[in-house]
XYZ file of C-alpha atoms in Angstrom:
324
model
C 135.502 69.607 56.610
C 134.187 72.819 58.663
C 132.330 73.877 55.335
C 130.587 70.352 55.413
C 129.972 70.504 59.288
C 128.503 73.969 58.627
C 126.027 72.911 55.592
C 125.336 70.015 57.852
C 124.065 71.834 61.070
C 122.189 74.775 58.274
C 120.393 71.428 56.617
C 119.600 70.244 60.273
C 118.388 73.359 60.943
C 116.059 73.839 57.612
C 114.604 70.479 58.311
C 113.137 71.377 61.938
C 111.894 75.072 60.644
C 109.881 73.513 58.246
C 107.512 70.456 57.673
C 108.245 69.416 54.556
C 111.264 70.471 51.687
C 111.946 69.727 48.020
C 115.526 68.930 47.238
C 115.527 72.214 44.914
C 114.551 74.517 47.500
C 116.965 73.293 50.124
C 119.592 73.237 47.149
C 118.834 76.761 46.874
C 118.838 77.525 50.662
C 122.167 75.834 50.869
C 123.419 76.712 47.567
C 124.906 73.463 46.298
C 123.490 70.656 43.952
C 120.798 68.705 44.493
C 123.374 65.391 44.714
C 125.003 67.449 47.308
C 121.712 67.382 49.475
C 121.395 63.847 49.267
C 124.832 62.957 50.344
C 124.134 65.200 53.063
C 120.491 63.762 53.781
C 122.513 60.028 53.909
C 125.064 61.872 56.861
C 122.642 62.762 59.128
C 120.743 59.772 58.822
C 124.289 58.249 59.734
C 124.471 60.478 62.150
C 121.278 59.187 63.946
C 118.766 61.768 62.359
C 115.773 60.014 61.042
C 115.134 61.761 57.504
C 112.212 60.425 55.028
C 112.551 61.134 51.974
C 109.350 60.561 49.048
C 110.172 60.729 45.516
C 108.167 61.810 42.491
C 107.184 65.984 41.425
C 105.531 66.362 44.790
C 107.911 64.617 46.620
C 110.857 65.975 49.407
C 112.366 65.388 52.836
C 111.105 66.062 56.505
C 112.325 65.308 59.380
C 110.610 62.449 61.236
C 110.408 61.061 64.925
C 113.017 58.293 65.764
C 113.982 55.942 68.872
C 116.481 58.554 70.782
C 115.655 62.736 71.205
C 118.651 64.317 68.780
C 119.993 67.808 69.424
C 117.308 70.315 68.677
C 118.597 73.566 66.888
C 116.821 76.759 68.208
C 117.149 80.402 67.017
C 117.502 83.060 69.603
C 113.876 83.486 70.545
C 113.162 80.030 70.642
C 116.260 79.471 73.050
C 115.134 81.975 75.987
C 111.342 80.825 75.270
C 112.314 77.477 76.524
C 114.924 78.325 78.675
C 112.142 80.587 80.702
C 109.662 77.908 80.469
C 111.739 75.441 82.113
C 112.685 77.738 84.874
C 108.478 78.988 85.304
C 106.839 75.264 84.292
C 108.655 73.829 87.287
C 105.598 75.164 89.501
C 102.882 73.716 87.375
C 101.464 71.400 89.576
C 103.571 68.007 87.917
C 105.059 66.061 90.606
C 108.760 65.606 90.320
C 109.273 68.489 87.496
C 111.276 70.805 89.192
C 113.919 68.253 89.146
C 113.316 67.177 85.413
C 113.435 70.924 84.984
C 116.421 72.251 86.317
C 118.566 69.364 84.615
C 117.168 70.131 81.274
C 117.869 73.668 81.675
C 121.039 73.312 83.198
C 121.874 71.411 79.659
C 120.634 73.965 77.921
C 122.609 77.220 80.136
C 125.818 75.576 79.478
C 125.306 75.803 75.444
C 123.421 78.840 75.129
C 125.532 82.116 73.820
C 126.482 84.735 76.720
C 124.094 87.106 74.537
C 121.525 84.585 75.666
C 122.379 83.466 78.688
C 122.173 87.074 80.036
C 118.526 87.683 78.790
C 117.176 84.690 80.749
C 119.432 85.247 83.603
C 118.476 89.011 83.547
C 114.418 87.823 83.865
C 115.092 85.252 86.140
C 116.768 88.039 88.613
C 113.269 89.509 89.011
C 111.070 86.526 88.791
C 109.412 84.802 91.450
C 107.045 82.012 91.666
C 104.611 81.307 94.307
C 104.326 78.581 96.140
C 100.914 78.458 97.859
C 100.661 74.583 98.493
C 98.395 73.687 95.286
C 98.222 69.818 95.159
C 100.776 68.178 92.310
C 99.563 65.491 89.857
C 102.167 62.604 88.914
C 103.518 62.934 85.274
C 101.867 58.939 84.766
C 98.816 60.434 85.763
C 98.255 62.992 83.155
C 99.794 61.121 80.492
C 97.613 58.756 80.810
C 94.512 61.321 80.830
C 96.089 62.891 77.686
C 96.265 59.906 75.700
C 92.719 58.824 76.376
C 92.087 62.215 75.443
C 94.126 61.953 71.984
C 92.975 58.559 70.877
C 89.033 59.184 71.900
C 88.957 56.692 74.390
C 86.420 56.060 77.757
C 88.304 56.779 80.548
C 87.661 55.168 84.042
C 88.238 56.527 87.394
C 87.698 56.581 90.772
C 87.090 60.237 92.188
C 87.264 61.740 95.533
C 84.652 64.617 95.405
C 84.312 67.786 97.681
C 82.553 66.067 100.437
C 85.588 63.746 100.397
C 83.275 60.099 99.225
C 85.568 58.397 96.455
C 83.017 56.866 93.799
C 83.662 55.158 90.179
C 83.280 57.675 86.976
C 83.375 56.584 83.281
C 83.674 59.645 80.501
C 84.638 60.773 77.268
C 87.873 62.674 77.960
C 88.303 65.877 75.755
C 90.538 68.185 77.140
C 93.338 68.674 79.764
C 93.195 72.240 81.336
C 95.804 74.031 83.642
C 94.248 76.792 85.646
C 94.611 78.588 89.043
C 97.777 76.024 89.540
C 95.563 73.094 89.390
C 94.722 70.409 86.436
C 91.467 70.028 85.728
C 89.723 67.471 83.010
C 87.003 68.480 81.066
C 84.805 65.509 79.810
C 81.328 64.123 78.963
C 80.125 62.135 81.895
C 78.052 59.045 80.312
C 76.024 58.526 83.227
C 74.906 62.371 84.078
C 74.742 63.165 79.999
C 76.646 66.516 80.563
C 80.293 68.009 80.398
C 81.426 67.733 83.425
C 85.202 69.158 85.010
C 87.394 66.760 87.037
C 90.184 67.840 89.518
C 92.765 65.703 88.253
C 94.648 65.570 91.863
C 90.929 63.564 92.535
C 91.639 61.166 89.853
C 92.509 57.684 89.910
C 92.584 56.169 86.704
C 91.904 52.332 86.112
C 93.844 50.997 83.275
C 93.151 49.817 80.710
C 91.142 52.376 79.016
C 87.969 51.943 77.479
C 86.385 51.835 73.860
C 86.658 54.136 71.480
C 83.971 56.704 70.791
C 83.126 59.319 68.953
C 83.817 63.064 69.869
C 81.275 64.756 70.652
C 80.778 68.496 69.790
C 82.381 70.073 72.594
C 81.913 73.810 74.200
C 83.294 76.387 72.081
C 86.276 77.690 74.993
C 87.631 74.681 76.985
C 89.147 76.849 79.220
C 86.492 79.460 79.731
C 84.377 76.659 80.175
C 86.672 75.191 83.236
C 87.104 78.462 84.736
C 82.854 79.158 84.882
C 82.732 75.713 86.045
C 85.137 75.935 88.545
C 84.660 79.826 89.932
C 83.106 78.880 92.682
C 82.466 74.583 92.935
C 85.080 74.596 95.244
C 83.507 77.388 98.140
C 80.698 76.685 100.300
C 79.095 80.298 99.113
C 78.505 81.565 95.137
C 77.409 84.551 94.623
C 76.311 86.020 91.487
C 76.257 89.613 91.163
C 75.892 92.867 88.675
C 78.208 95.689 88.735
C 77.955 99.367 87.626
C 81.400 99.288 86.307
C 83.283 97.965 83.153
C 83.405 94.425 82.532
C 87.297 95.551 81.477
C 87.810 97.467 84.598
C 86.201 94.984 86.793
C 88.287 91.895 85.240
C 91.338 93.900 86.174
C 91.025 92.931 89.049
C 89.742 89.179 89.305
C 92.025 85.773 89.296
C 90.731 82.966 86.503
C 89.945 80.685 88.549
C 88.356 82.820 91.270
C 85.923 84.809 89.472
C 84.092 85.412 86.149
C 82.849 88.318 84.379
C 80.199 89.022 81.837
C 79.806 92.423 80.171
C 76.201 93.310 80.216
C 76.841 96.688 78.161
C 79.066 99.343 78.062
C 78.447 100.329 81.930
C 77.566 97.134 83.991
C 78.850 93.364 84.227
C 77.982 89.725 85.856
C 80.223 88.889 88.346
C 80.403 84.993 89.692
C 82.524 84.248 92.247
C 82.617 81.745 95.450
C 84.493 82.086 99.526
C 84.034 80.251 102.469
C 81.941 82.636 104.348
C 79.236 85.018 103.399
C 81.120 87.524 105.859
C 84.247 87.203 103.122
C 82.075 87.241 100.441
C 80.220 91.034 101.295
C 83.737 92.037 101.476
C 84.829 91.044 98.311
C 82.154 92.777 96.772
C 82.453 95.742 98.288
C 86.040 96.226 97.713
C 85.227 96.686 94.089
C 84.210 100.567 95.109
C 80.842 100.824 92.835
C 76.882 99.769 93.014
C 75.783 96.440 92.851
C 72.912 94.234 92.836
C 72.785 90.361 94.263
C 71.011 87.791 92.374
C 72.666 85.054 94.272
C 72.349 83.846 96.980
C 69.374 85.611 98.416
C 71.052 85.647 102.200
C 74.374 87.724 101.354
C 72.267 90.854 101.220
C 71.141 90.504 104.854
C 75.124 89.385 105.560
C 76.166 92.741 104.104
C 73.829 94.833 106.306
C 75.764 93.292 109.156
C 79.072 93.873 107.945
C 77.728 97.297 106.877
C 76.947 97.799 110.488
C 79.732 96.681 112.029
C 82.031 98.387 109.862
C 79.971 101.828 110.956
C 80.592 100.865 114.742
C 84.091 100.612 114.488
C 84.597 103.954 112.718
C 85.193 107.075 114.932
C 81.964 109.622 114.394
C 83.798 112.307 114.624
C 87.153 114.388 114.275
C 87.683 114.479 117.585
C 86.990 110.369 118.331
C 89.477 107.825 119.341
C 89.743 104.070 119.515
C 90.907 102.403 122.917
């Protein structure tokens, strides 16, 4: 009986590592007959595990979706890759996850080996997640957004822009994107004739969803794409500026989200970046510790003769001054 439980949970096992099997290569992976397979294909279908099964040369077992979620077998890696992603994916912006989260993983803490459970509970001792107040989106929300964008379906919404006036939009939803702790759509607007990106904590989908269309041929990097789009939409001032530095260097210390950059060669880059003040925004620049030159806008360069100025001011002039 344990040598029949045992093949069981191996066959269980093969089934969700792979797509598809013949019966004479899980024979061999199990060693045992071919019969032997099938009786224990017809258990774990009794057992609630929805096996297919197609017959002919080309023909084999997978393991298909059914009505209820069985147990999922995971190797070692796989184990702590979820386990960590449950404890980190609670902060992703999804209303009501941390809850979903911490039950699932609780589930999975009181199965996983002490090997294991040591590992995650070794990261999670050091691991911290901020919290800086990013707006949440409600699970209904962007499952509806994600099925429009599966089954190529218009998609209807009322949206709240920056100047806070709600009007009606109708796209062609193509991708979902998570970035700077915010959800962002990424769609072809049928009235403007562009891609356009959507905060999806502005979205109000109407239901139901419209036609079908065809896909059209989208930008090559979704995500790039979202984070140029969004760099600086959201501040009052963009700037666009070139540094004498390494795009590598200079990206080391940028947020997605916050700021692009664009190697120009070997020695200089494109920087894009946004803040609510052009006082902020000289700053920023300046912080970076090498020459620049603005391109945009053209009133940040006057802005950083001020701040230059009033930076000099407040420095002592000699080795002998003091500050009161």
């Amino acid at each position: 009986m344990l040598e029949t439980s045992a093949r069981l949970l191996r066959l269980l096992s093969l089934l969700q590592a792979r797509r598809e099997w013949s019966g004479a290569q899980l024979a061999e992976r199990l060693e045992v007959t071919t019969r032997t397979v099938r009786r224990d294909v017809d258990r774990l279908r009794g057992l609630g595990y929805p096996v297919h099964a197609t017959s002919g040369t080309a023909g084999g077992y997978r393991l298909g979706a059914g009505a209820e979620l069985p147990p999922l077998l995971l190797d070692d890696e796989e184990a702590v890759a979820v386990a960590l992603c449950l404890r980190t994916g609670a902060s992703g912006g999804v209303a009501g996850m941390a809850e979903t989260a911490a039950r699932a993983l609780a589930k999975l803490e009181q199965v996983l080996p002490s090997r294991l459970r040591h590992r995650v509970q070794a990261t999670e001792a050091i691991a911290v997640s901020a919290q800086d107040g990013a707006p949440t989106v409600a699970q209904a929300v962007l499952t509806a957004i994600g099925a429009a964008c599966r089954d190529h379906e218009r998609l209807r919404f009322d949206y709240t822009g920056h100047d806070g006036r709600v009007g009606r939009r109708e796209v062609e939803p193509h991708r979902l994107v998570h970035l700077a702790r915010r959800w962002y759509l990424l769609a072809w607007d049928t009235e403007r004739g562009d891609w356009r990106t959507f905060r999806v904590d502005r979205m109000v989908p109407a239901t139901p969803t419209g036609p079908r269309f065809t896909p059209r041929e989208p930008p090559p990097d979704a995500a790039a794409y979202v984070a140029r789009g969004v760099t600086s939409a959201v501040y009052r001032h963009r700037a666009v500026v070139t540094l004498h530095a390494p795009a590598e260097r200079v990206a080391e210390y940028t947020t997605q989200g916050t700021a692009t950059v664009e190697a120009v060669d070997d020695t200089r880059c494109v920087l894009r970046t946004g803040f609510a003040s052009l006082d902020a925004l000289a700053v920023y620049i300046a912080l970076f510790g090498v020459e620049f030159e603005i391109h945009e806008p053209p009133e940040l360069a006057a802005r950083m003769r001020e701040v230059g100025e009033r930076l000099l001011r407040a420095a002592p002039e000699g080795p002998d001054a003091t500050t009161t």
